[in-house]
Amino acid sequence: ASGLKDAGAEKAASSDAKMLERFQACDVASGTFKYVQVHAIASDGTRKVIVRSAPGAYHADVAELLCQALQDKDLQYEIPGGGRIRRDDDAKEIEIYGHSKATQVFGFRCEQAVGTIMILV
């Protein structure tokens, strides 16, 4: 019986890891907005880095929809960084700012290099 329980737990963990694949890795809105880097975590420890930007007065506003969607799928998350980003579709430019007034509130240590690579790839 314990073998069946373990198999069930493994199947659930695998399902959670597959659930991470459904979340788009990078979604940057056109314009100048705050962005957040979110680390989504499946029950088996599988992690996925997700970057989001959107209109919002605070970084929490930008993260809210994604974090709620992760919670709805029983996935954990951490928010290690963020800042501001400008996407200009006409000029085909993206500029990332590594500073934020919210760094003290969130304890951000912006992993800007990872976010930059994800956005440009």
Coordinates of C-alpha atoms in Angstrom, one line a residue:
A1 CA 0.0 0.0 0.0
S2 CA 2.8 2.4 0.7
G3 CA 4.2 1.9 -2.8
L4 CA 0.9 3.1 -4.2
K5 CA 1.0 6.1 -1.9
D6 CA 4.5 7.0 -3.1
A7 CA 3.5 6.5 -6.7
G8 CA 0.6 8.9 -6.2
A9 CA 2.8 11.5 -4.6
E10 CA 5.3 11.2 -7.5
K11 CA 2.5 11.6 -10.0
A12 CA 1.2 14.7 -8.2
A13 CA 4.7 16.2 -8.1
S14 CA 5.2 15.5 -11.8
S15 CA 1.8 17.1 -12.6
D16 CA 2.9 20.2 -10.7
A17 CA 6.1 20.4 -12.6
K18 CA 4.2 20.1 -15.9
M19 CA 1.8 22.8 -14.7
L20 CA 4.8 25.2 -14.5
E21 CA 5.3 24.7 -18.3
R22 CA 1.8 26.4 -18.9
F23 CA 3.0 29.7 -17.5
Q24 CA 4.7 32.0 -20.1
A25 CA 8.2 32.7 -19.1
C26 CA 8.2 36.4 -20.1
D27 CA 5.4 38.9 -20.7
V28 CA 6.5 42.5 -21.0
A29 CA 3.8 45.1 -21.7
S30 CA 4.5 47.8 -24.2
G31 CA 5.3 51.1 -22.4
T32 CA 7.2 51.9 -19.3
F33 CA 6.1 49.9 -16.2
K34 CA 7.3 48.1 -13.1
Y35 CA 8.3 44.5 -13.6
V36 CA 8.7 41.6 -11.3
Q37 CA 10.7 38.4 -11.5
V38 CA 8.9 35.5 -9.9
H39 CA 10.3 32.1 -9.1
A40 CA 7.4 29.6 -9.4
I41 CA 8.1 26.3 -7.5
A42 CA 6.4 22.9 -8.0
S43 CA 5.9 20.4 -5.2
D44 CA 8.9 18.4 -6.4
G45 CA 11.2 21.4 -6.2
T46 CA 11.1 22.2 -9.9
R47 CA 11.5 25.9 -10.4
K48 CA 10.7 28.3 -13.3
V49 CA 11.7 31.9 -13.5
I50 CA 8.8 34.2 -14.8
V51 CA 9.1 37.9 -15.7
R52 CA 6.0 40.1 -15.8
S53 CA 5.5 43.8 -16.5
A54 CA 2.2 45.7 -16.4
P55 CA 0.7 49.0 -15.3
G56 CA 0.5 49.3 -11.6
A57 CA 1.4 51.7 -8.8
Y58 CA 3.4 49.1 -6.9
H59 CA 5.3 45.9 -7.8
A60 CA 2.7 43.9 -5.8
D61 CA 0.1 45.2 -8.3
V62 CA 2.2 43.7 -11.2
A63 CA 2.7 40.4 -9.4
E64 CA -0.8 40.0 -8.1
L65 CA -2.5 38.2 -11.1
L66 CA 0.4 35.8 -11.7
C67 CA 0.8 35.0 -8.0
Q68 CA -3.0 34.3 -7.7
A69 CA -2.8 32.0 -10.8
L70 CA 0.1 30.1 -9.2
Q71 CA -1.8 29.8 -5.9
D72 CA -4.8 28.5 -7.8
K73 CA -2.7 25.7 -9.2
D74 CA -1.2 24.9 -5.7
L75 CA 2.2 26.2 -6.8
Q76 CA 4.5 28.1 -4.5
Y77 CA 6.5 31.2 -5.5
E78 CA 9.2 33.7 -4.4
I79 CA 9.7 37.2 -5.7
P80 CA 13.5 37.8 -5.6
G81 CA 13.5 41.0 -7.8
G82 CA 12.0 43.6 -9.9
G83 CA 12.4 47.1 -11.2
R84 CA 11.2 49.2 -14.1
I85 CA 11.2 48.3 -17.8
R86 CA 10.5 50.3 -20.9
R87 CA 9.4 48.5 -24.1
D88 CA 9.1 50.6 -27.2
D89 CA 7.7 48.5 -30.1
D90 CA 8.2 51.2 -32.7
A91 CA 11.9 51.6 -31.9
K92 CA 12.2 47.9 -31.2
E93 CA 13.9 48.7 -27.9
I94 CA 13.8 47.4 -24.3
E95 CA 15.4 49.2 -21.5
I96 CA 15.6 47.7 -18.0
Y97 CA 16.1 49.8 -14.9
G98 CA 17.6 48.0 -11.9
H99 CA 16.5 50.3 -9.2
S100 CA 13.2 50.6 -7.4
K101 CA 11.9 52.5 -4.4
A102 CA 10.2 49.3 -3.4
T103 CA 13.4 47.4 -2.9
Q104 CA 13.3 48.0 0.9
V105 CA 9.8 46.8 1.2
F106 CA 10.2 43.6 -0.9
G107 CA 13.8 43.0 0.1
F108 CA 14.6 42.8 -3.7
R109 CA 18.0 41.8 -4.8
C110 CA 17.1 42.2 -8.4
E111 CA 18.6 39.4 -10.5
Q112 CA 18.6 41.7 -13.4
A113 CA 21.0 39.7 -15.6
V114 CA 18.6 36.7 -15.5
G115 CA 15.6 38.9 -16.3
T116 CA 17.5 40.6 -19.1
I117 CA 18.5 37.3 -20.7
M118 CA 14.9 36.0 -20.5
I119 CA 13.4 39.1 -22.1
L120 CA 15.9 39.2 -24.9
V121 CA 15.8 35.5 -25.8

